[in-house]
Amino acid sequence: MCLWKFRPKSNGEVKVDPIQDRFFTTSDVGDITTALVREAIQNSLDARLDKETTPAKVRFYLNSNGIESEKINKYLSHLEIHLKSDKSGLENSRLPCFNDKLPFLIIEDFNTTGLEGDTEQDDDLVDNKEPDNFYWFWRNIARSGKSLSDDGLGRWGVGKTVFPASSRINTFFGLTVRNSDGEKYLLGQSVLKWHIHNDKWYCPYGFFGFFEDGNDYFASPIFPGNDQDFIHQFENDFQLDRKNVLIEEKKSGLSIVIPFPNEKISTEKIIRTTIKHYFYAIISGKLVVKIDSAEDQSITLSKDSLISELKKIHWENHNELRKLEKICSLTQYSLEVKEEDFIQFLAPDPYAKPQWRDPWLKNDYIEKSINDSIEKFENGEPICFKIPLKIQKIDCEPKIGYYKAFVQYDGHLTEIDKYFIRDEITLTGIKTLNKKGIRILIIIDDKDMAKMFGDSENPAHTEFQANSPHFLNKYVDGNECISFMINTVGYLYKNLTQSQEGKDEDILKDIFYIERSDVEEKKHDKPRSSGEYEKNDSSPEIDDPNQKINIGKINGGFRIQNRSEESLHGKIIDIKMAYSVLKGKPFDKYSPYDFRLNEEEINIGKSGIEILVCKNNYVQFKIIDSIFFIQITGFDTNRDLVIKFDIND
């Protein structure tokens, strides 16, 4: 008979409560849905049967209606008393009612190996050459066989702990079909704290399975040989797709069932998170994700459908949708770009510490190639680079590998839009130079380099850490390699925003600015009659005692009014507006597609003036009262606005 069991405390045993859920609570990971989607898909990508040609297929299915209450006892018998026990770590007031239906979340993968190896293995095997990930998945926490010899995406052995963390009762089931022998095996696990039941302490980890006798606490999996009917009922009750796989297709893989999923997990969040964190794997054809719901709604995210599907989804704001569309477009470009289109830096001395030094990396030809690309960059075209970096394990000879960087200017961006992709994982917590208007996609797909940076990642795979135990003292100049990678953004930005004559000091300025001629006038105490200003949300109001009019920012635009009692009656003021550009003169690059003053989206309020001309980015008005103002709003708040004016008689 299959049931739940927790092992009682042994004499002298030290009690340590599980802490793995802390790995998934950082701001870079986000909420529980993000942690669950990231870790589940990463595990599936790791387990692909053919990593070169066949995508991993992952299915999420959230059933909020659940299975009938009379079936709950079959799956939770002997577990409830531990869930409600003293010090279990679960608040009784927040536990679900076990007399109601049982909602659940399914995560299944296909075209994957399943959990291979001896299902009865109870300890590490020395010099084992055969797959034994069944043992590593079920019998280990914060330990991973991958860290020793595998080049997989994960390293820490804590990713699977997100499954119980996603359940209101800290519990999950796993049904695997193995590629090697086609066998099915089912186990369950519950992760609590050290807890007390009937005055006896029990360890945090409980298992659902077969137990040889009443005193044994080693759970053997359920399989067709010992209870085929139970396996069949489990597949039907939880509506697994695995039971419906056609004979000619591979049935191997893993199906995870999470009972009573966290209330914050929703189908919509799963879809959005999948796109945001695995757009690269999907577009590159390494991953296909299907998301189902109990309302018979289904969406499939593949390289052919991703762009169209993301436009159907509700996003928090239009800018988020636009950023995703743009990075998906850049990703598609990165997969199609020709080798000759890359600007490839020179390979430096492999025995030297990695540094961004021009004499090491560039010659005249490369310098010219970069300068020739600046105009394309300013026009929003992506510029692609292949960048050398040394890889050297301790006591090994160094080698040079290359990673790729794709840089694009986008005037709509108010901060840098950066993506670091190691194999198929998006690292979301890497801190770099923050320059608005820049989108950059960095791809680390060289096998040895990906292994090195994978070793440096934190447990949540959000950033590189030089003191990671898998990285520290393993690579020569490892810390410098990480710094070199992170500083890619700053170096490429510097090269693409300066010409041969030198750096453009007015690139993407974050404050109002005044032309140098006006500054000279101020030195001689001459009143100004013209000027040029840049407006954004962080800019102060212009309040110059030598200025006859006052220009101030307001929400979505600006306001001009008289600032002194000196009469300007009869004066004519010309105003031009344009969005700031990365380089060059904003007014030369103004386009009617940016905005038109004579269109409905632009609002003009006025008093004490008569408008003479109002067209495109130009307005001319005559002052007819001693007190006057004009305010113009409706501009894109994500872009800086440059304002140029002249006062004429």
XYZ file of C-alpha atoms in Angstrom:
649
model
C 0.000 0.000 0.000
C 1.270 3.462 -0.805
C 1.160 6.151 1.889
C 2.961 9.176 3.360
C 5.729 8.750 5.940
C 8.062 11.095 7.819
C 11.075 9.656 9.615
C 11.196 10.137 13.426
C 14.191 11.900 14.922
C 17.132 9.675 15.868
C 18.984 10.052 19.152
C 21.644 12.747 18.907
C 20.463 13.947 15.488
C 20.942 17.673 14.896
C 17.760 19.461 13.811
C 18.207 21.815 10.847
C 15.150 23.310 9.141
C 15.149 23.582 5.326
C 16.129 27.005 4.001
C 16.070 26.354 0.254
C 13.071 28.611 -0.380
C 15.328 31.595 0.385
C 17.074 31.037 -2.938
C 13.895 32.109 -4.746
C 12.984 35.267 -2.827
C 15.429 37.786 -4.294
C 14.174 40.826 -6.179
C 15.951 39.597 -9.302
C 13.914 36.387 -9.335
C 10.591 38.051 -8.605
C 7.536 36.252 -7.282
C 6.844 32.534 -6.819
C 5.486 32.195 -10.368
C 8.734 33.521 -11.824
C 10.826 31.183 -9.676
C 8.662 28.189 -10.600
C 8.672 28.843 -14.353
C 12.414 29.598 -14.470
C 13.429 26.486 -12.554
C 10.952 24.076 -14.143
C 11.869 25.029 -17.707
C 15.588 25.045 -16.891
C 15.312 21.453 -15.647
C 13.511 20.452 -18.841
C 16.099 22.124 -21.081
C 18.819 20.288 -19.159
C 17.105 16.946 -19.790
C 16.596 17.267 -23.564
C 17.158 14.069 -25.504
C 18.664 15.884 -28.486
C 19.996 19.302 -27.526
C 20.886 20.203 -31.101
C 17.772 19.498 -33.147
C 14.768 18.659 -30.945
C 13.131 21.225 -28.649
C 12.068 20.429 -25.124
C 8.280 20.575 -24.850
C 6.898 21.836 -21.557
C 3.252 21.921 -20.526
C 1.754 23.976 -17.681
C -1.821 23.177 -16.664
C -3.526 25.052 -13.816
C -6.825 23.524 -12.700
C -8.438 25.747 -10.091
C -11.585 23.583 -9.968
C -9.620 20.530 -8.878
C -10.516 16.902 -8.334
C -13.414 15.669 -6.201
C -13.028 15.718 -2.426
C -13.659 11.967 -2.105
C -10.427 11.312 -4.036
C -8.230 13.505 -1.849
C -7.688 10.877 0.840
C -6.074 8.557 -1.702
C -3.273 11.086 -2.254
C -2.995 12.820 1.108
C -3.673 10.009 3.593
C -1.353 10.237 6.662
C -0.031 13.604 5.411
C -2.651 15.896 6.920
C -1.652 15.111 10.518
C 1.901 16.259 9.780
C 0.742 19.383 7.957
C -1.323 20.377 11.007
C 1.288 19.362 13.573
C 3.041 21.739 15.941
C 6.022 23.616 14.406
C 5.422 22.252 10.877
C 6.026 25.726 9.504
C 2.502 25.904 8.066
C -0.131 28.105 9.665
C -3.284 26.105 10.309
C -5.372 29.168 9.518
C -3.917 29.219 5.990
C -4.154 25.515 5.281
C -6.761 24.532 2.677
C -9.893 22.635 3.585
C -9.275 18.984 2.789
C -13.001 18.319 2.536
C -13.304 20.522 -0.538
C -11.974 19.907 -4.027
C -8.240 19.692 -4.615
C -6.926 22.300 -7.098
C -3.624 21.459 -8.765
C -0.903 22.622 -11.125
C 0.743 20.317 -13.672
C 4.212 20.797 -15.178
C 5.163 18.159 -17.762
C 8.079 17.903 -20.151
C 8.523 15.843 -23.304
C 11.469 15.045 -25.590
C 13.416 14.658 -22.357
C 15.179 11.743 -20.679
C 13.016 11.312 -17.601
C 14.622 10.429 -14.277
C 17.100 7.693 -15.111
C 18.982 5.350 -12.774
C 18.413 2.837 -10.006
C 15.230 3.781 -8.138
C 16.507 2.058 -4.985
C 19.850 3.887 -4.900
C 20.344 5.403 -1.458
C 23.846 6.890 -1.620
C 26.368 8.495 -3.982
C 28.107 6.038 -6.288
C 31.869 6.377 -6.660
C 33.036 6.701 -10.284
C 29.523 6.005 -11.529
C 29.327 6.384 -15.317
C 25.612 5.645 -15.660
C 22.856 8.276 -15.343
C 21.468 8.396 -11.815
C 19.339 11.539 -11.792
C 16.425 9.698 -10.134
C 18.613 9.454 -7.039
C 19.818 13.060 -7.291
C 16.293 14.405 -7.813
C 14.556 12.557 -4.996
C 17.265 11.782 -2.421
C 19.293 15.017 -2.357
C 18.739 18.659 -1.479
C 21.290 21.412 -2.273
C 23.549 18.729 -3.770
C 23.839 18.113 -7.466
C 25.612 15.564 -9.609
C 25.806 18.268 -12.296
C 28.424 20.221 -10.382
C 30.936 17.418 -10.830
C 30.829 16.570 -14.509
C 27.737 17.888 -16.232
C 27.522 20.996 -18.423
C 23.831 21.401 -17.673
C 22.131 24.707 -16.981
C 21.783 24.083 -13.242
C 24.531 23.558 -10.667
C 23.160 23.828 -7.154
C 20.578 21.072 -6.784
C 18.051 23.479 -5.266
C 15.929 24.190 -8.341
C 13.537 21.328 -7.612
C 12.768 22.787 -4.165
C 10.627 25.401 -5.895
C 8.008 22.673 -6.484
C 7.021 22.205 -2.819
C 7.526 25.938 -2.246
C 4.789 26.539 -4.854
C 2.262 24.474 -2.891
C 0.183 25.758 0.013
C 0.937 22.420 1.718
C 4.611 22.303 0.622
C 3.994 19.085 -1.291
C 4.407 17.721 -4.823
C 4.266 14.468 -6.788
C 6.511 13.377 -9.640
C 5.682 10.769 -12.289
C 8.550 9.939 -14.634
C 8.805 7.854 -17.789
C 12.419 6.974 -18.578
C 13.857 7.034 -22.062
C 16.171 4.077 -21.402
C 13.550 1.482 -20.495
C 10.138 3.170 -20.847
C 9.282 2.422 -17.190
C 6.971 4.660 -15.130
C 7.730 5.595 -11.522
C 5.742 7.786 -9.096
C 6.853 9.371 -5.821
C 5.682 12.264 -3.668
C 7.574 14.586 -1.349
C 6.534 17.052 1.340
C 8.973 19.574 2.832
C 8.016 20.951 6.246
C 10.131 21.861 9.276
C 11.126 19.719 12.201
C 7.731 19.153 13.770
C 6.020 17.376 16.658
C 3.232 14.790 16.413
C 2.065 12.765 19.430
C 5.012 14.148 21.440
C 7.506 12.821 18.907
C 9.814 14.865 16.664
C 9.762 14.173 12.918
C 12.242 15.283 10.263
C 11.173 17.840 7.616
C 11.167 15.518 4.595
C 8.243 13.157 4.085
C 7.744 10.768 1.152
C 4.766 9.210 -0.571
C 5.467 5.738 -1.932
C 5.821 2.050 -1.017
C 7.479 1.057 2.252
C 8.767 -2.488 2.791
C 7.616 -2.801 6.392
C 6.218 -0.672 9.170
C 9.605 0.343 10.532
C 11.215 1.239 7.226
C 11.355 4.868 6.067
C 12.902 4.386 2.658
C 10.217 5.148 0.036
C 10.242 2.985 -3.072
C 8.411 4.434 -6.060
C 5.005 3.245 -7.213
C 5.180 1.645 -10.660
C 2.929 -0.543 -12.814
C 4.566 -3.686 -11.418
C 3.351 -3.012 -7.881
C 0.224 -0.942 -8.476
C -0.694 -0.358 -12.097
C -4.240 0.710 -11.189
C -2.954 3.498 -8.933
C -0.682 4.853 -11.674
C -3.566 4.786 -14.144
C -5.889 6.539 -11.675
C -3.251 9.181 -10.906
C -2.838 10.015 -14.602
C -6.597 10.322 -15.072
C -7.354 12.283 -11.900
C -4.708 14.900 -12.636
C -5.351 14.907 -16.410
C -1.757 14.286 -17.427
C -0.938 14.635 -21.107
C 1.690 11.932 -20.726
C -0.947 9.158 -20.834
C -2.138 10.484 -24.212
C 1.230 10.509 -25.986
C 1.051 8.609 -29.263
C 2.880 5.296 -29.565
C 5.261 6.613 -32.213
C 6.254 9.601 -30.066
C 8.635 9.655 -27.124
C 6.749 9.296 -23.837
C 9.818 9.886 -21.712
C 10.010 12.870 -19.398
C 8.751 14.065 -16.036
C 5.268 15.130 -14.879
C 5.117 17.248 -11.709
C 1.807 17.596 -9.839
C 1.558 20.432 -7.289
C -1.572 20.096 -5.080
C -3.133 23.271 -3.688
C -0.866 25.648 -5.653
C -0.038 29.061 -4.242
C -2.931 31.465 -4.860
C -0.570 33.959 -6.499
C 0.141 31.552 -9.359
C -2.102 32.154 -12.366
C -2.224 31.091 -15.996
C -1.655 34.680 -17.112
C 1.455 35.027 -14.947
C 2.843 31.735 -16.236
C 2.444 32.935 -19.829
C 4.025 36.337 -19.185
C 6.906 34.867 -17.192
C 7.650 32.231 -19.824
C 7.933 34.875 -22.525
C 10.007 37.295 -20.455
C 12.540 34.715 -19.277
C 12.672 32.184 -22.119
C 12.064 34.217 -25.279
C 15.544 33.314 -26.508
C 15.129 29.553 -26.031
C 11.728 29.665 -27.749
C 12.811 31.782 -30.739
C 15.969 29.701 -31.193
C 13.832 26.565 -31.448
C 15.133 24.926 -28.253
C 11.845 25.178 -26.388
C 8.095 24.917 -26.965
C 5.737 25.738 -24.094
C 2.040 24.923 -23.916
C -0.108 26.548 -21.230
C -3.556 25.080 -20.558
C -6.332 26.043 -18.165
C -9.442 24.299 -16.858
C -11.557 26.629 -19.007
C -10.351 24.762 -22.119
C -8.107 27.666 -23.024
C -4.732 26.803 -24.493
C -1.791 28.772 -25.803
C 1.372 27.408 -27.418
C 4.558 29.455 -27.445
C 6.928 28.361 -30.203
C 9.383 30.049 -32.545
C 6.544 30.449 -35.075
C 3.882 31.744 -32.685
C 5.682 33.722 -29.975
C 5.470 37.171 -31.585
C 1.783 36.894 -32.440
C 0.862 35.406 -29.065
C 2.611 38.024 -26.955
C 0.525 40.712 -28.665
C -2.672 38.996 -27.456
C -1.603 39.003 -23.828
C -2.505 41.666 -21.290
C 0.669 43.438 -20.156
C 0.941 45.890 -17.301
C 1.778 48.721 -19.697
C 2.443 49.316 -23.363
C 6.162 49.871 -22.772
C 6.564 46.319 -21.457
C 4.938 44.933 -24.599
C 7.084 47.149 -26.807
C 10.311 46.073 -25.061
C 9.425 42.412 -25.518
C 8.584 42.906 -29.177
C 11.905 44.669 -29.709
C 14.051 42.096 -27.894
C 12.284 39.269 -29.733
C 13.038 41.046 -33.003
C 16.688 41.512 -31.969
C 16.866 37.842 -30.986
C 15.568 36.808 -34.384
C 18.194 39.017 -35.998
C 20.930 37.469 -33.841
C 20.004 34.000 -35.095
C 20.039 35.026 -38.750
C 23.033 37.392 -38.904
C 25.859 36.341 -41.206
C 29.339 35.701 -39.901
C 30.810 38.503 -42.016
C 28.473 41.043 -40.400
C 30.136 40.689 -36.997
C 32.792 43.118 -35.836
C 35.278 40.706 -34.286
C 37.810 42.033 -31.807
C 41.379 40.770 -31.783
C 42.258 37.856 -29.519
C 44.507 39.184 -26.732
C 47.380 37.414 -25.006
C 45.711 34.376 -23.356
C 48.107 34.586 -20.392
C 47.220 38.188 -19.565
C 44.388 39.279 -17.281
C 41.302 40.163 -19.379
C 40.991 43.929 -19.816
C 39.136 46.268 -22.167
C 42.272 47.782 -23.685
C 42.099 49.190 -27.206
C 45.665 48.195 -28.215
C 44.890 44.595 -27.282
C 41.517 44.332 -28.963
C 41.476 46.736 -31.919
C 43.488 47.612 -35.000
C 42.823 50.291 -37.624
C 40.477 48.022 -39.553
C 38.336 47.260 -36.487
C 38.354 50.939 -35.496
C 37.123 51.870 -38.957
C 34.446 49.158 -38.869
C 33.098 50.576 -35.611
C 33.128 54.151 -36.894
C 31.381 53.060 -40.076
C 28.654 51.477 -37.907
C 27.886 54.562 -35.825
C 25.381 56.049 -38.267
C 23.566 52.698 -38.532
C 23.516 52.517 -34.749
C 22.057 56.029 -34.460
C 19.309 54.987 -36.890
C 18.334 52.054 -34.673
C 20.001 49.263 -36.626
C 21.588 46.502 -34.517
C 25.384 46.296 -34.466
C 26.870 42.869 -33.727
C 30.198 42.001 -32.124
C 32.211 38.866 -31.444
C 34.273 39.386 -28.326
C 37.246 37.267 -27.194
C 37.709 36.159 -23.605
C 40.165 33.724 -22.125
C 39.052 30.541 -20.377
C 41.582 28.846 -18.153
C 41.032 26.325 -15.418
C 43.658 26.052 -12.718
C 46.569 23.855 -13.862
C 45.346 23.941 -17.486
C 46.474 25.825 -20.567
C 44.409 28.894 -21.476
C 42.207 29.117 -24.537
C 40.310 31.963 -26.158
C 36.577 31.693 -26.626
C 34.126 34.186 -28.100
C 30.766 35.513 -26.992
C 28.385 37.690 -28.988
C 26.886 41.087 -28.295
C 24.107 42.800 -30.236
C 23.667 46.513 -29.503
C 20.782 48.698 -30.645
C 19.794 52.304 -30.021
C 16.161 52.945 -29.052
C 15.158 56.487 -28.138
C 12.066 55.249 -26.293
C 14.139 53.572 -23.574
C 14.477 55.545 -20.352
C 17.050 53.071 -19.005
C 19.253 50.374 -20.436
C 17.419 47.287 -21.681
C 19.979 44.492 -21.168
C 19.806 40.721 -21.584
C 22.543 38.253 -20.684
C 21.852 34.778 -22.081
C 24.005 31.881 -20.893
C 23.012 28.899 -23.041
C 19.221 29.337 -22.842
C 18.993 30.982 -19.394
C 18.277 34.716 -19.041
C 20.239 36.209 -16.140
C 18.119 39.052 -14.799
C 20.198 40.475 -11.935
C 23.443 41.585 -13.567
C 24.249 45.214 -12.744
C 25.885 47.167 -15.562
C 26.386 50.714 -16.742
C 22.897 52.186 -16.991
C 22.501 54.250 -20.154
C 19.065 55.025 -21.469
C 18.396 54.483 -25.115
C 20.504 51.297 -25.283
C 19.304 47.744 -25.835
C 21.940 45.016 -25.637
C 21.714 41.256 -26.039
C 24.762 39.288 -24.878
C 24.867 35.603 -25.799
C 27.285 33.181 -24.144
C 27.035 29.980 -26.163
C 30.658 28.884 -26.448
C 30.616 25.555 -24.566
C 33.651 26.149 -22.350
C 32.760 29.770 -21.681
C 29.166 28.857 -20.822
C 30.515 26.250 -18.405
C 32.756 28.833 -16.739
C 30.038 31.443 -16.297
C 27.521 28.790 -15.279
C 29.891 27.835 -12.473
C 29.927 31.461 -11.319
C 26.167 31.875 -11.081
C 24.214 32.126 -7.841
C 21.619 29.422 -7.004
C 18.785 31.352 -8.666
C 20.864 31.868 -11.859
C 20.362 35.631 -11.870
C 23.943 36.941 -11.667
C 27.651 36.102 -11.803
C 29.455 35.807 -8.475
C 33.233 35.474 -8.226
C 32.933 33.883 -4.768
C 30.583 31.123 -5.913
C 31.909 27.818 -4.491
C 31.727 26.214 -7.951
C 33.835 29.055 -9.396
C 36.197 30.249 -6.663
C 39.769 28.970 -7.086
C 38.756 26.999 -10.167
C 39.656 29.485 -12.928
C 42.727 31.617 -13.524
C 41.789 35.340 -13.426
C 38.162 34.320 -12.866
C 37.202 37.580 -11.181
C 38.651 39.581 -14.083
C 36.707 37.426 -16.563
C 33.452 38.309 -14.791
C 34.354 42.018 -14.713
C 35.269 41.937 -18.389
C 31.893 40.378 -19.288
C 29.884 42.866 -17.222
C 31.847 45.832 -18.621
C 30.945 44.827 -22.190
C 28.040 47.261 -22.057
C 30.179 50.264 -21.115
C 32.915 49.570 -23.643
C 30.607 49.074 -26.616
C 28.514 52.065 -25.591
C 31.616 54.258 -25.487
C 32.736 53.099 -28.918
C 29.355 53.557 -30.575
C 28.677 57.003 -29.126
C 31.883 58.724 -30.090
C 33.375 59.572 -33.434
C 37.010 59.654 -34.442
C 37.182 63.265 -33.290
C 36.262 62.304 -29.733
C 33.391 61.826 -27.376
C 30.130 63.657 -27.887
C 29.507 65.371 -24.565
C 25.817 65.917 -25.231
C 24.864 62.237 -25.620
C 21.668 61.373 -23.792
C 21.940 64.195 -21.258
C 19.529 63.969 -18.333
C 19.211 67.729 -17.640
C 18.154 70.902 -19.418
C 20.982 72.305 -21.436
C 21.841 75.705 -22.890
C 23.793 76.336 -26.056
C 27.340 77.606 -25.539
C 26.531 80.916 -27.274
C 23.929 81.568 -24.598
C 26.430 80.820 -21.855
C 28.807 83.372 -23.340
C 26.013 85.969 -23.413
C 25.357 85.332 -19.742
C 28.999 85.997 -18.899
C 28.628 89.506 -20.372
C 25.294 90.088 -18.590
C 23.444 90.399 -21.860
C 19.745 89.441 -21.745
C 18.964 86.323 -23.732
C 16.356 86.373 -26.454
C 16.725 82.776 -27.534
C 17.789 79.400 -26.195
C 17.571 75.676 -26.425
C 16.446 73.384 -23.622
C 15.950 69.691 -23.087
C 13.014 68.579 -20.939
C 12.546 65.370 -19.017
C 10.953 64.323 -15.749
C 14.146 64.795 -13.711
C 14.859 68.311 -15.014
C 14.530 71.430 -12.862
C 12.454 74.379 -13.961
C 14.392 77.012 -15.905
C 14.374 80.156 -13.744
C 17.124 82.472 -14.967
C 16.955 86.125 -13.783
C 18.306 87.243 -17.178
C 15.502 85.452 -18.977
C 12.349 87.385 -19.870
C 10.193 84.264 -20.062
C 10.012 81.222 -17.831
C 10.075 77.651 -19.180
C 8.943 74.903 -16.831
C 8.136 71.224 -17.114
C 4.647 69.897 -16.535
C 3.294 66.384 -16.892
C 3.743 65.304 -20.516
C 5.033 68.646 -21.739
C 6.086 72.197 -20.822
C 4.752 75.673 -20.021
C 6.062 79.070 -21.133
C 4.970 82.286 -19.393
C 6.222 85.790 -18.583
C 8.567 85.856 -15.595
C 8.928 89.628 -15.078
C 6.782 92.721 -15.175
C 8.612 93.937 -18.266
C 6.040 94.136 -21.021
C 6.505 91.854 -24.019
C 3.319 93.085 -25.679
C 3.555 92.705 -29.446
C 6.543 90.378 -29.358
C 6.460 87.270 -31.532
C 7.834 83.995 -30.169
C 8.881 81.059 -32.338
C 9.131 77.630 -30.687
C 10.438 74.401 -32.171
C 10.324 71.005 -30.482
C 12.008 67.673 -31.195
C 12.832 64.517 -29.312
C 16.430 64.163 -28.199
C 18.552 61.836 -30.313
C 21.630 59.856 -29.414
C 23.823 61.933 -31.695
C 23.400 64.781 -34.120
C 20.900 67.641 -34.139
C 17.439 66.755 -32.841
C 15.657 69.181 -35.167
C 17.337 67.740 -38.248
C 16.093 64.305 -37.237
C 12.542 65.314 -36.312
C 9.901 63.196 -38.038
C 6.147 63.893 -38.260
C 5.746 60.335 -36.970
C 7.207 61.532 -33.643
C 4.376 64.012 -33.021
C 2.422 66.792 -34.732
C 1.267 69.862 -32.848
C -1.813 70.091 -35.024
C -2.956 66.532 -34.164
C -5.460 65.564 -31.472
C -2.964 63.844 -29.167
C -1.159 67.176 -28.550
C -3.001 69.624 -26.281
C -2.317 73.360 -26.303
C -3.544 75.688 -23.565
C -3.037 79.459 -23.801
C -3.882 82.870 -22.427
C -2.802 86.342 -23.483
C -1.439 85.202 -26.841
C -2.575 84.789 -30.417
C -1.313 81.688 -32.255
C -0.137 82.589 -35.750
C 1.286 79.228 -36.958
C 0.915 75.724 -35.525
C 2.179 72.841 -37.631
C 4.239 69.693 -37.074
C 6.905 70.663 -34.481
C 6.658 74.453 -34.863
C 4.417 77.020 -33.219
C 4.532 80.820 -33.573
C 2.464 83.161 -31.422
C 2.081 86.869 -30.723
C 1.872 88.248 -27.182
C -1.262 90.404 -26.767
C -1.367 90.819 -22.972
C 1.135 91.690 -20.268
C 0.382 88.393 -18.521
C 0.438 85.355 -20.799
C 1.204 81.665 -20.968
C 1.201 78.736 -23.384
C 1.414 75.115 -22.321
C 1.798 72.145 -24.655
C 1.289 68.541 -23.460
C 0.788 65.100 -24.938
C 4.421 64.212 -25.671
C 5.918 60.777 -25.082
C 6.951 60.831 -21.406
C 9.598 58.188 -22.082
C 11.580 60.473 -24.393
C 13.424 63.726 -23.721
C 12.082 66.792 -25.462
C 14.371 69.540 -26.787
C 12.782 72.999 -26.967
C 14.207 75.866 -29.042
C 12.717 79.358 -28.988
C 13.318 82.864 -30.357
C 11.789 86.189 -29.331
C 11.328 88.639 -32.184
C 9.912 92.122 -32.510
